[in-house]
């Protein structure tokens, strides 16, 4: 059975920015109660007093995770690359063979960018824009889902033991979200993390990520 407390707590838990603000004790409960009241009433299917919501907010005890800022400041070089195109194709019986054709065609080229990833349903290819004609040819018989041109990437060298650093990605994404910067795509390896953005956001994102290291 739903109660006002459980509904309010579920709302907060699904909004990390609110959860963070409550954990830091920098939010006005009266204002927040008024803001989420329509959502609470919709879930409860009845009128709910703001005072009851405020009481539920005061009972909320967010788990405050401490982010190690020293690890964040140990982020390595940041490299910006422009002129990237992203393709997404539906998986098929022939797509692996076509991927092999693409890799064979570029194996002796230097200074290009190519990243291939896939899941059970789709395959994703990020390439230098100079390779678009080649990709179009290699995958001409595949079903193309989307294509996005004129992307830029920001690649960051991760600190040692980054896999054990709590909040590393959350902190970076929170900064980008606060500044209204959408992330079009992302990939990561053991030592590097890359964001792919529309070109109008790259300079602002680069400055933000550099501030983390300051």
GROMACS .gro file of C-alpha atoms in nm:
model
  214
    1UNK     CA    1   0.000   0.000   0.000
    2UNK     CA    2   0.132   0.341  -0.098
    3UNK     CA    3   0.184   0.603   0.168
    4UNK     CA    4   0.272   0.969   0.128
    5UNK     CA    5   0.616   0.898   0.268
    6UNK     CA    6   0.695   0.616   0.025
    7UNK     CA    7   0.566   0.816  -0.272
    8UNK     CA    8   0.769   1.125  -0.178
    9UNK     CA    9   1.084   0.921  -0.120
   10UNK     CA   10   1.045   0.743  -0.454
   11UNK     CA   11   1.013   1.078  -0.632
   12UNK     CA   12   1.331   1.209  -0.471
   13UNK     CA   13   1.530   0.891  -0.532
   14UNK     CA   14   1.457   0.917  -0.904
   15UNK     CA   15   1.585   1.277  -0.921
   16UNK     CA   16   1.957   1.271  -0.834
   17UNK     CA   17   1.990   1.651  -0.828
   18UNK     CA   18   1.720   1.679  -0.562
   19UNK     CA   19   1.870   1.390  -0.367
   20UNK     CA   20   2.208   1.564  -0.373
   21UNK     CA   21   2.063   1.898  -0.263
   22UNK     CA   22   1.877   1.738   0.030
   23UNK     CA   23   2.193   1.552   0.133
   24UNK     CA   24   2.377   1.886   0.143
   25UNK     CA   25   2.091   2.050   0.339
   26UNK     CA   26   2.057   2.337   0.090
   27UNK     CA   27   1.698   2.297  -0.020
   28UNK     CA   28   1.378   2.466   0.097
   29UNK     CA   29   1.132   2.194   0.195
   30UNK     CA   30   0.828   2.420   0.162
   31UNK     CA   31   0.917   2.514  -0.193
   32UNK     CA   32   1.001   2.155  -0.286
   33UNK     CA   33   0.676   2.028  -0.132
   34UNK     CA   34   0.474   2.273  -0.342
   35UNK     CA   35   0.667   2.170  -0.653
   36UNK     CA   36   0.612   1.794  -0.619
   37UNK     CA   37   0.259   1.814  -0.470
   38UNK     CA   38   0.081   1.751  -0.806
   39UNK     CA   39   0.296   1.444  -0.867
   40UNK     CA   40   0.233   1.311  -0.516
   41UNK     CA   41  -0.141   1.364  -0.553
   42UNK     CA   42  -0.140   1.187  -0.888
   43UNK     CA   43   0.034   0.887  -0.734
   44UNK     CA   44  -0.191   0.886  -0.426
   45UNK     CA   45  -0.505   0.960  -0.632
   46UNK     CA   46  -0.628   1.204  -0.372
   47UNK     CA   47  -0.563   1.552  -0.233
   48UNK     CA   48  -0.249   1.572  -0.019
   49UNK     CA   49  -0.161   1.858   0.214
   50UNK     CA   50   0.174   2.028   0.167
   51UNK     CA   51   0.242   1.982   0.538
   52UNK     CA   52   0.227   1.604   0.497
   53UNK     CA   53   0.476   1.623   0.210
   54UNK     CA   54   0.710   1.841   0.417
   55UNK     CA   55   0.696   1.584   0.699
   56UNK     CA   56   0.786   1.309   0.450
   57UNK     CA   57   1.075   1.517   0.317
   58UNK     CA   58   1.210   1.568   0.668
   59UNK     CA   59   1.210   1.189   0.718
   60UNK     CA   60   1.411   1.138   0.401
   61UNK     CA   61   1.768   1.036   0.477
   62UNK     CA   62   1.970   1.027   0.154
   63UNK     CA   63   2.284   0.818   0.143
   64UNK     CA   64   2.556   1.076   0.103
   65UNK     CA   65   2.846   0.939  -0.098
   66UNK     CA   66   3.170   1.130  -0.062
   67UNK     CA   67   3.342   1.192  -0.392
   68UNK     CA   68   3.721   1.183  -0.379
   69UNK     CA   69   3.811   1.513  -0.547
   70UNK     CA   70   4.180   1.419  -0.549
   71UNK     CA   71   4.105   1.136  -0.793
   72UNK     CA   72   3.905   1.372  -1.013
   73UNK     CA   73   4.196   1.614  -1.026
   74UNK     CA   74   4.418   1.330  -1.145
   75UNK     CA   75   4.233   1.308  -1.475
   76UNK     CA   76   4.489   1.300  -1.754
   77UNK     CA   77   4.513   1.475  -2.089
   78UNK     CA   78   4.196   1.590  -2.258
   79UNK     CA   79   4.195   1.554  -2.637
   80UNK     CA   80   3.934   1.713  -2.863
   81UNK     CA   81   3.864   1.573  -3.208
   82UNK     CA   82   3.613   1.710  -3.459
   83UNK     CA   83   3.461   1.576  -3.779
   84UNK     CA   84   3.311   1.250  -3.653
   85UNK     CA   85   3.008   1.071  -3.798
   86UNK     CA   86   2.801   0.812  -3.614
   87UNK     CA   87   2.615   0.530  -3.787
   88UNK     CA   88   2.374   0.284  -3.630
   89UNK     CA   89   2.272  -0.034  -3.817
   90UNK     CA   90   2.041  -0.319  -3.727
   91UNK     CA   91   2.231  -0.639  -3.662
   92UNK     CA   92   2.214  -0.906  -3.931
   93UNK     CA   93   2.385  -1.226  -4.040
   94UNK     CA   94   2.618  -1.025  -4.265
   95UNK     CA   95   2.709  -0.732  -4.044
   96UNK     CA   96   3.020  -0.893  -3.890
   97UNK     CA   97   3.155  -0.970  -4.237
   98UNK     CA   98   3.094  -0.610  -4.341
   99UNK     CA   99   3.270  -0.488  -4.029
  100UNK     CA  100   3.569  -0.702  -4.127
  101UNK     CA  101   3.564  -0.543  -4.475
  102UNK     CA  102   3.574  -0.197  -4.318
  103UNK     CA  103   3.862  -0.284  -4.084
  104UNK     CA  104   4.059  -0.441  -4.368
  105UNK     CA  105   4.013  -0.129  -4.582
  106UNK     CA  106   4.148   0.109  -4.314
  107UNK     CA  107   4.417  -0.108  -4.156
  108UNK     CA  108   4.704   0.090  -4.314
  109UNK     CA  109   4.555   0.437  -4.264
  110UNK     CA  110   4.688   0.663  -3.990
  111UNK     CA  111   4.530   0.960  -3.817
  112UNK     CA  112   4.174   0.832  -3.855
  113UNK     CA  113   3.913   0.760  -3.590
  114UNK     CA  114   3.708   0.439  -3.588
  115UNK     CA  115   3.513   0.283  -3.304
  116UNK     CA  116   3.278  -0.013  -3.344
  117UNK     CA  117   3.043  -0.144  -3.077
  118UNK     CA  118   2.730  -0.356  -3.075
  119UNK     CA  119   2.459  -0.502  -2.857
  120UNK     CA  120   2.211  -0.778  -2.924
  121UNK     CA  121   2.004  -0.560  -3.159
  122UNK     CA  122   2.215  -0.281  -3.313
  123UNK     CA  123   2.571  -0.202  -3.417
  124UNK     CA  124   2.722   0.142  -3.376
  125UNK     CA  125   3.011   0.289  -3.576
  126UNK     CA  126   3.187   0.618  -3.500
  127UNK     CA  127   3.429   0.722  -3.774
  128UNK     CA  128   3.623   1.017  -3.905
  129UNK     CA  129   3.408   1.195  -4.160
  130UNK     CA  130   3.667   1.113  -4.427
  131UNK     CA  131   3.557   0.748  -4.398
  132UNK     CA  132   3.184   0.801  -4.456
  133UNK     CA  133   3.192   0.694  -4.820
  134UNK     CA  134   3.373   0.375  -4.722
  135UNK     CA  135   3.124   0.299  -4.445
  136UNK     CA  136   2.833   0.363  -4.681
  137UNK     CA  137   2.982   0.119  -4.929
  138UNK     CA  138   3.071  -0.155  -4.677
  139UNK     CA  139   2.727  -0.145  -4.514
  140UNK     CA  140   2.515  -0.062  -4.818
  141UNK     CA  141   2.311  -0.381  -4.779
  142UNK     CA  142   2.246  -0.330  -4.408
  143UNK     CA  143   1.946  -0.155  -4.253
  144UNK     CA  144   2.063   0.185  -4.134
  145UNK     CA  145   1.879   0.313  -3.827
  146UNK     CA  146   2.040   0.656  -3.789
  147UNK     CA  147   2.331   0.865  -3.906
  148UNK     CA  148   2.460   1.176  -3.727
  149UNK     CA  149   2.726   1.397  -3.883
  150UNK     CA  150   2.947   1.676  -3.749
  151UNK     CA  151   3.004   1.534  -3.403
  152UNK     CA  152   3.307   1.615  -3.191
  153UNK     CA  153   3.468   1.399  -2.925
  154UNK     CA  154   3.635   1.481  -2.595
  155UNK     CA  155   3.863   1.199  -2.480
  156UNK     CA  156   3.990   1.199  -2.122
  157UNK     CA  157   4.269   0.986  -1.978
  158UNK     CA  158   4.133   0.831  -1.658
  159UNK     CA  159   4.330   0.821  -1.330
  160UNK     CA  160   4.467   0.496  -1.193
  161UNK     CA  161   4.210   0.278  -1.017
  162UNK     CA  162   3.931   0.483  -1.176
  163UNK     CA  163   3.703   0.178  -1.163
  164UNK     CA  164   3.713   0.206  -0.782
  165UNK     CA  165   3.645   0.581  -0.772
  166UNK     CA  166   3.288   0.636  -0.657
  167UNK     CA  167   3.101   0.912  -0.840
  168UNK     CA  168   3.363   0.974  -1.110
  169UNK     CA  169   3.118   0.968  -1.401
  170UNK     CA  170   2.831   1.106  -1.196
  171UNK     CA  171   3.029   1.419  -1.112
  172UNK     CA  172   3.123   1.486  -1.475
  173UNK     CA  173   2.773   1.425  -1.605
  174UNK     CA  174   2.623   1.639  -1.332
  175UNK     CA  175   2.840   1.934  -1.435
  176UNK     CA  176   2.741   1.891  -1.798
  177UNK     CA  177   2.373   1.858  -1.711
  178UNK     CA  178   2.376   2.171  -1.491
  179UNK     CA  179   2.516   2.364  -1.788
  180UNK     CA  180   2.259   2.225  -2.030
  181UNK     CA  181   2.510   2.028  -2.237
  182UNK     CA  182   2.359   1.712  -2.393
  183UNK     CA  183   2.582   1.410  -2.444
  184UNK     CA  184   2.507   1.245  -2.778
  185UNK     CA  185   2.717   0.932  -2.718
  186UNK     CA  186   2.981   0.798  -2.482
  187UNK     CA  187   3.230   0.511  -2.477
  188UNK     CA  188   3.490   0.405  -2.224
  189UNK     CA  189   3.781   0.166  -2.188
  190UNK     CA  190   3.999   0.081  -1.889
  191UNK     CA  191   4.208   0.395  -1.928
  192UNK     CA  192   4.007   0.636  -2.143
  193UNK     CA  193   3.662   0.790  -2.146
  194UNK     CA  194   3.516   0.965  -2.451
  195UNK     CA  195   3.215   1.191  -2.486
  196UNK     CA  196   3.061   1.268  -2.824
  197UNK     CA  197   2.883   1.601  -2.852
  198UNK     CA  198   2.729   1.820  -3.116
  199UNK     CA  199   2.998   2.066  -3.216
  200UNK     CA  200   2.830   2.375  -3.066
  201UNK     CA  201   2.872   2.232  -2.715
  202UNK     CA  202   3.234   2.118  -2.737
  203UNK     CA  203   3.417   2.432  -2.626
  204UNK     CA  204   3.194   2.479  -2.320
  205UNK     CA  205   3.225   2.112  -2.222
  206UNK     CA  206   3.603   2.123  -2.264
  207UNK     CA  207   3.631   2.423  -2.030
  208UNK     CA  208   3.409   2.253  -1.769
  209UNK     CA  209   3.610   1.932  -1.769
  210UNK     CA  210   3.933   2.127  -1.741
  211UNK     CA  211   3.794   2.300  -1.433
  212UNK     CA  212   3.769   1.963  -1.259
  213UNK     CA  213   4.145   1.929  -1.283
  214UNK     CA  214   4.214   2.282  -1.156
   0.00000   0.00000   0.00000
